[in-house]
């Protein structure tokens, strides 16, 4: 295409014209139509943003109500409002709106949930969206160490019952179900900072139903080495012995930020966050820990502490597998280490079953079992 030809990108909400052409129709097929549409629209929006035509940025969507050819954003009995929500999520990084302070209510804190002393400078934070997976994570930890568990309101009773049996000194913080495990972590950061913790181990009850039965294996791979390091008392020494170490992930799960950038919505969100937070652009060679399960110095997150307006940007959870603000933060967390001049290391099982720590890991560029590379 000639460079001077205006290009207006588009996306299609779906297509099936077999009612009009019985026996010779064409059908667009996707296992998850809303997720596929969100990815397509995200790429189109990114292209329009980067290549405006006469100062304007247009994206054409086919269609609002072409029911005869199965191309419609209007709600239906099969998908409900899923396509409209997908469109909102894909366009959210470009939304211009007045910023407002977070309206998150302070959680009710019973007497048993008073803040813990930070005499041990390492704290574990678990987001328990799936309470039935919480015990699996707790089994791998030293539960005498400081522990905070965040949970949406609907899971609070189950989480408190489990902690009452296994970790009665754990602190529970109840936050609305928005932003997956990331928004609760950001909400908790000021409290962790005020308590004087220096290193945080961040885990969550990851199920990943889109991975067709491999979610449990992914959870184990991401969490087990980090949990074992915490249980054996090795987290604080790891950071004390390596001054440049900013973050630790499980071996084999530190990804190259360019190779595994994901859909265009991630890049758009990261650009918006960096500009809003007065951060430089992320370097081309940054890495990040897949699945947002890591150990890190709390100082890495200083640019995010107290930025309550950013908490309002998180979309309601619609089950999308990429392109949301939470997915952008997954990458930005690793980028913060690069901007601070610190490394991302890995921990995994080495020879003889001993834990092996690599203080500066080479981010993965080859095929990764749980995420596609850009262009794959």
Coordinates of C-alpha atoms in Angstrom, one line a residue:
X1 CA 0.0 0.0 0.0
X2 CA 1.3 3.4 -0.9
X3 CA 2.5 5.5 2.1
X4 CA 0.2 8.4 1.2
X5 CA -3.0 6.4 1.0
X6 CA -5.1 7.1 4.1
X7 CA -5.6 4.0 6.3
X8 CA -8.6 3.7 8.6
X9 CA -8.4 0.5 10.5
X10 CA -11.4 -1.6 11.4
X11 CA -12.6 -4.5 13.4
X12 CA -15.5 -6.9 13.0
X13 CA -17.8 -7.9 15.9
X14 CA -18.5 -11.2 14.1
X15 CA -19.7 -12.6 10.8
X16 CA -22.0 -15.3 9.6
X17 CA -23.9 -14.8 6.4
X18 CA -25.2 -18.3 6.0
X19 CA -28.8 -17.1 6.6
X20 CA -28.4 -15.1 3.4
X21 CA -26.3 -17.6 1.5
X22 CA -27.4 -21.1 2.6
X23 CA -24.6 -23.6 1.7
X24 CA -22.1 -21.0 0.6
X25 CA -21.9 -18.6 3.6
X26 CA -18.8 -17.4 5.4
X27 CA -18.3 -17.6 9.1
X28 CA -15.8 -16.0 11.4
X29 CA -15.1 -18.6 14.2
X30 CA -13.6 -17.8 17.6
X31 CA -13.6 -19.9 20.8
X32 CA -14.3 -16.8 22.7
X33 CA -15.9 -14.2 20.4
X34 CA -15.7 -11.3 22.9
X35 CA -12.0 -11.9 23.7
X36 CA -11.2 -12.2 20.0
X37 CA -13.0 -9.0 19.2
X38 CA -11.3 -7.2 22.0
X39 CA -7.9 -8.2 20.7
X40 CA -8.8 -7.2 17.1
X41 CA -10.2 -3.8 18.2
X42 CA -7.2 -3.2 20.4
X43 CA -4.8 -3.6 17.5
X44 CA -7.0 -1.4 15.3
X45 CA -7.1 1.3 18.0
X46 CA -3.4 1.2 18.4
X47 CA -2.8 1.6 14.7
X48 CA -5.2 4.5 14.5
X49 CA -3.5 6.1 17.5
X50 CA 0.0 5.8 16.0
X51 CA -1.0 6.8 12.4
X52 CA -3.7 9.5 12.5
X53 CA -5.1 10.7 9.2
X54 CA -5.3 14.5 8.9
X55 CA -5.1 14.7 12.7
X56 CA -8.0 12.4 13.2
X57 CA -8.0 8.9 14.7
X58 CA -10.9 6.8 13.4
X59 CA -11.6 3.1 13.9
X60 CA -14.5 1.5 12.0
X61 CA -16.5 -1.3 13.5
X62 CA -18.7 -3.7 11.6
X63 CA -21.3 -3.4 12.9
X64 CA -23.8 -2.1 15.4
X65 CA -26.8 -4.2 14.3
X66 CA -26.1 -6.2 11.1
X67 CA -28.1 -9.1 12.4
X68 CA -28.5 -10.6 9.0
X69 CA -24.8 -11.3 8.8
X70 CA -24.0 -12.0 12.4
X71 CA -22.1 -8.7 12.8
X72 CA -23.6 -6.9 15.7
X73 CA -22.5 -5.2 18.9
X74 CA -26.0 -5.1 20.2
X75 CA -26.6 -7.5 23.1
X76 CA -28.1 -10.9 22.2
X77 CA -29.2 -14.0 24.1
X78 CA -25.9 -15.9 23.5
X79 CA -23.3 -13.3 24.5
X80 CA -25.3 -10.7 26.4
X81 CA -23.3 -7.5 26.7
X82 CA -20.0 -9.2 26.2
X83 CA -19.1 -7.5 22.9
X84 CA -19.9 -4.1 24.2
X85 CA -17.8 -4.7 27.4
X86 CA -15.0 -6.0 25.2
X87 CA -15.1 -2.8 23.1
X88 CA -15.0 -0.7 26.3
X89 CA -12.0 -2.6 27.5
X90 CA -10.1 -2.3 24.2
X91 CA -10.7 1.4 24.0
X92 CA -10.1 2.2 27.7
X93 CA -6.3 3.1 27.3
X94 CA -7.3 6.0 25.0
X95 CA -10.2 7.2 27.1
X96 CA -10.0 10.9 28.3
X97 CA -11.8 11.6 31.5
X98 CA -11.5 13.6 34.6
X99 CA -9.4 11.8 37.2
X100 CA -10.9 11.3 40.6
X101 CA -9.7 9.9 43.8
X102 CA -10.4 6.3 44.6
X103 CA -13.8 5.6 46.2
X104 CA -12.6 2.3 47.7
X105 CA -14.0 2.1 51.2
X106 CA -11.7 1.3 54.0
X107 CA -12.2 -2.4 54.8
X108 CA -13.8 -3.3 58.1
X109 CA -11.0 -4.4 60.3
X110 CA -11.9 -6.6 63.3
X111 CA -9.7 -6.5 66.3
X112 CA -8.0 -9.7 65.2
X113 CA -6.9 -8.0 62.0
X114 CA -4.7 -5.3 63.5
X115 CA -1.5 -4.5 61.5
X116 CA 1.4 -6.8 62.2
X117 CA 4.8 -5.7 63.4
X118 CA 7.4 -5.6 60.7
X119 CA 10.1 -7.0 62.9
X120 CA 10.5 -9.5 60.0
X121 CA 11.0 -7.2 57.0
X122 CA 9.5 -9.7 54.5
X123 CA 5.8 -10.0 54.0
X124 CA 3.7 -12.3 51.9
X125 CA 0.6 -11.0 50.1
X126 CA -1.9 -13.5 48.6
X127 CA -5.0 -12.4 46.6
X128 CA -7.6 -15.2 47.1
X129 CA -10.1 -14.8 44.3
X130 CA -10.5 -18.6 44.4
X131 CA -10.7 -19.5 48.1
X132 CA -10.6 -23.2 47.2
X133 CA -7.0 -22.7 45.9
X134 CA -5.8 -20.8 49.0
X135 CA -4.8 -23.8 51.0
X136 CA -2.6 -25.0 48.2
X137 CA -0.6 -21.8 48.5
X138 CA -0.5 -21.7 52.2
X139 CA 0.8 -25.3 52.4
X140 CA 4.1 -24.1 50.8
X141 CA 4.7 -21.1 53.1
X142 CA 6.1 -20.3 56.6
X143 CA 2.9 -19.2 58.1
X144 CA 4.6 -17.7 61.2
X145 CA 5.9 -14.9 59.0
X146 CA 3.7 -11.8 58.2
X147 CA 0.9 -12.6 55.8
X148 CA -1.8 -10.5 54.2
X149 CA -4.7 -12.0 52.2
X150 CA -6.8 -9.8 50.0
X151 CA -10.2 -11.1 48.9
X152 CA -13.4 -9.8 47.2
X153 CA -16.5 -9.6 49.5
X154 CA -18.1 -12.8 48.2
X155 CA -15.1 -14.9 49.2
X156 CA -14.4 -13.3 52.6
X157 CA -16.2 -15.9 54.7
X158 CA -14.5 -18.9 53.1
X159 CA -11.1 -17.2 53.4
X160 CA -11.5 -16.3 57.0
X161 CA -12.5 -19.9 57.8
X162 CA -9.4 -21.3 56.1
X163 CA -7.1 -18.8 57.8
X164 CA -8.7 -19.4 61.1
X165 CA -7.5 -23.0 60.8
X166 CA -4.2 -22.6 59.2
X167 CA -2.9 -19.0 59.7
X168 CA -4.8 -17.3 62.5
X169 CA -2.4 -14.3 62.6
X170 CA -2.9 -13.5 58.9
X171 CA -4.4 -10.1 58.0
X172 CA -7.5 -10.0 55.8
X173 CA -8.3 -7.1 53.6
X174 CA -11.5 -7.0 51.6
X175 CA -11.6 -5.2 48.3
X176 CA -14.1 -5.1 45.4
X177 CA -13.6 -7.6 42.6
X178 CA -11.9 -5.3 40.1
X179 CA -8.4 -5.3 38.6
X180 CA -7.9 -9.0 39.4
X181 CA -4.9 -9.5 41.8
X182 CA -3.2 -6.2 40.8
X183 CA -5.6 -3.6 42.1
X184 CA -5.8 -5.1 45.6
X185 CA -2.0 -5.2 45.7
X186 CA -1.8 -1.5 44.8
X187 CA -4.4 -0.7 47.4
X188 CA -2.4 -2.6 50.0
X189 CA 1.0 -1.0 49.1
X190 CA 0.7 2.1 51.4
X191 CA -0.1 -0.1 54.4
X192 CA 2.9 -2.3 53.7
X193 CA 5.1 0.7 53.3
X194 CA 3.9 2.2 56.5
X195 CA 4.5 -1.0 58.3
X196 CA 8.2 -0.9 57.3
X197 CA 8.4 -4.1 55.2
X198 CA 11.3 -4.1 52.7
X199 CA 10.5 -7.2 50.6
X200 CA 7.1 -8.5 49.5
X201 CA 6.3 -11.9 48.1
X202 CA 3.2 -11.6 45.9
X203 CA 1.1 -14.7 45.1
X204 CA -2.5 -15.3 44.0
X205 CA -4.9 -18.1 43.5
X206 CA -4.5 -18.4 39.7
X207 CA -6.8 -20.8 37.9
X208 CA -6.4 -19.7 34.2
X209 CA -9.4 -21.6 32.8
X210 CA -8.5 -20.6 29.3
X211 CA -5.4 -22.9 29.5
X212 CA -7.6 -26.1 29.2
X213 CA -6.5 -28.0 32.3
X214 CA -3.0 -26.6 32.6
X215 CA -3.9 -23.9 35.1
X216 CA -2.9 -25.9 38.1
X217 CA 0.5 -26.7 36.6
X218 CA 1.1 -23.1 35.8
X219 CA 0.1 -22.0 39.4
X220 CA 2.6 -24.6 40.8
X221 CA 5.4 -23.6 38.5
X222 CA 5.0 -19.9 39.3
X223 CA 4.5 -20.1 43.0
X224 CA 6.4 -23.2 44.3
X225 CA 10.0 -22.0 44.0
X226 CA 9.2 -18.6 45.5
X227 CA 7.2 -20.2 48.3
X228 CA 10.0 -22.6 49.1
X229 CA 12.5 -19.8 49.3
X230 CA 10.2 -17.9 51.7
X231 CA 9.7 -21.1 53.8
X232 CA 13.4 -21.8 54.0
X233 CA 14.1 -18.2 55.1
X234 CA 15.9 -17.3 51.9
X235 CA 14.0 -14.3 50.6
X236 CA 15.6 -11.5 52.7
X237 CA 19.2 -13.0 52.3
X238 CA 18.7 -13.1 48.6
X239 CA 18.0 -9.4 48.3
X240 CA 20.6 -8.6 51.0
X241 CA 23.4 -10.4 49.2
X242 CA 22.6 -8.9 45.8
X243 CA 22.3 -5.2 45.9
X244 CA 21.2 -4.9 42.3
X245 CA 18.4 -7.5 42.6
X246 CA 15.0 -5.8 42.3
X247 CA 12.6 -8.7 41.6
X248 CA 12.6 -12.5 41.7
X249 CA 10.4 -14.9 39.6
X250 CA 10.3 -18.6 39.1
X251 CA 12.9 -20.0 36.8
X252 CA 11.7 -20.1 33.2
X253 CA 8.9 -17.6 33.8
X254 CA 10.7 -14.2 33.3
X255 CA 9.6 -13.1 29.8
X256 CA 11.1 -10.5 27.4
X257 CA 8.9 -7.5 27.3
X258 CA 9.1 -7.0 23.6
X259 CA 8.6 -10.6 22.6
X260 CA 5.7 -11.0 25.0
X261 CA 4.2 -7.6 24.9
X262 CA 0.8 -9.1 24.2
X263 CA -2.0 -7.2 22.4
X264 CA -1.7 -3.5 21.5
X265 CA -3.9 -2.6 24.5
X266 CA -1.1 -3.5 26.8
X267 CA 1.4 -1.2 25.1
X268 CA -1.2 1.6 25.1
X269 CA -1.9 1.2 28.8
X270 CA 1.8 1.2 29.6
X271 CA 2.4 4.4 27.6
X272 CA -0.5 6.1 29.4
X273 CA 0.7 4.9 32.8
X274 CA 4.3 6.0 32.2
X275 CA 3.2 9.5 31.1
X276 CA 0.7 9.9 33.9
X277 CA 3.2 8.7 36.5
X278 CA 6.1 10.8 35.0
X279 CA 8.1 7.7 34.3
X280 CA 10.4 7.3 31.3
X281 CA 9.4 4.9 28.5
X282 CA 10.3 1.4 29.4
X283 CA 13.6 0.3 27.8
X284 CA 13.4 -2.1 24.8
X285 CA 15.1 -4.9 26.7
X286 CA 13.0 -5.0 29.8
X287 CA 11.7 -8.2 31.3
X288 CA 8.8 -9.1 33.5
X289 CA 7.6 -12.0 35.6
X290 CA 4.7 -13.9 34.0
X291 CA 1.5 -14.2 36.1
X292 CA 2.4 -11.4 38.5
X293 CA 3.8 -13.8 41.1
X294 CA 7.1 -12.5 42.3
X295 CA 9.2 -11.4 45.2
X296 CA 10.4 -7.8 45.1
X297 CA 11.8 -4.9 47.0
X298 CA 8.9 -2.6 48.1
X299 CA 10.9 0.4 47.0
X300 CA 10.3 -0.6 43.4
X301 CA 6.7 0.3 43.7
X302 CA 7.3 3.8 45.1
X303 CA 5.9 5.5 41.9
X304 CA 2.6 3.7 42.5
X305 CA 2.0 4.4 46.1
X306 CA -0.7 6.9 46.8
X307 CA -1.8 7.2 43.2
X308 CA -5.4 6.6 44.0
X309 CA -6.6 8.1 40.7
X310 CA -5.0 5.2 38.8
X311 CA -7.2 2.7 40.8
X312 CA -10.2 4.1 39.1
X313 CA -8.9 3.2 35.7
X314 CA -9.3 -0.6 36.3
X315 CA -12.1 -2.1 34.2
X316 CA -14.7 -4.5 35.6
X317 CA -13.5 -8.0 35.2
X318 CA -14.9 -9.5 31.9
X319 CA -12.7 -12.6 31.7
X320 CA -10.5 -11.2 29.0
X321 CA -7.2 -13.0 28.6
X322 CA -5.1 -10.0 27.6
X323 CA -5.2 -6.2 27.0
X324 CA -6.6 -5.1 30.3
X325 CA -5.0 -2.7 32.7
X326 CA -4.1 -5.6 35.0
X327 CA -2.1 -7.2 32.1
X328 CA -0.3 -3.9 31.5
X329 CA 0.7 -3.7 35.1
X330 CA 2.0 -7.3 34.9
X331 CA 4.6 -5.9 32.5
X332 CA 5.0 -2.5 34.1
X333 CA 6.0 -4.2 37.4
X334 CA 9.0 -5.7 35.6
X335 CA 9.6 -2.4 33.8
X336 CA 9.9 -0.6 37.1
X337 CA 12.9 -2.8 38.0
X338 CA 14.6 -1.8 34.7
X339 CA 13.9 1.9 35.3
X340 CA 15.4 1.6 38.7
X341 CA 18.6 0.0 37.3
X342 CA 17.8 -3.3 39.1
X343 CA 17.7 -6.8 37.8
X344 CA 15.1 -9.5 37.7
X345 CA 16.4 -12.8 39.0
X346 CA 15.0 -16.3 39.1
X347 CA 14.8 -19.1 41.6
X348 CA 14.3 -22.8 40.8
X349 CA 15.3 -26.3 41.7
X350 CA 18.9 -27.1 40.8
X351 CA 21.2 -30.0 41.2
X352 CA 20.3 -32.3 44.1
X353 CA 17.0 -30.6 44.6
X354 CA 18.6 -27.5 46.1
X355 CA 17.2 -24.1 45.3
X356 CA 19.3 -22.2 42.7
X357 CA 19.1 -18.4 42.5
X358 CA 20.2 -16.5 39.4
X359 CA 20.4 -12.8 40.3
X360 CA 20.2 -11.6 36.7
X361 CA 18.1 -13.8 34.5
X362 CA 18.0 -13.6 30.7
X363 CA 14.4 -12.8 29.8
X364 CA 12.8 -15.6 27.8
X365 CA 12.4 -15.0 24.0
X366 CA 11.8 -18.6 22.9
X367 CA 8.4 -20.3 23.0
X368 CA 6.7 -20.1 26.4
X369 CA 4.0 -22.7 27.1
X370 CA 1.5 -20.3 28.7
X371 CA 1.5 -17.3 26.4
X372 CA 2.0 -16.7 22.6
X373 CA 4.9 -14.6 21.4
X374 CA 4.0 -11.5 19.4
X375 CA 3.5 -12.6 15.8
X376 CA 2.9 -16.3 16.6

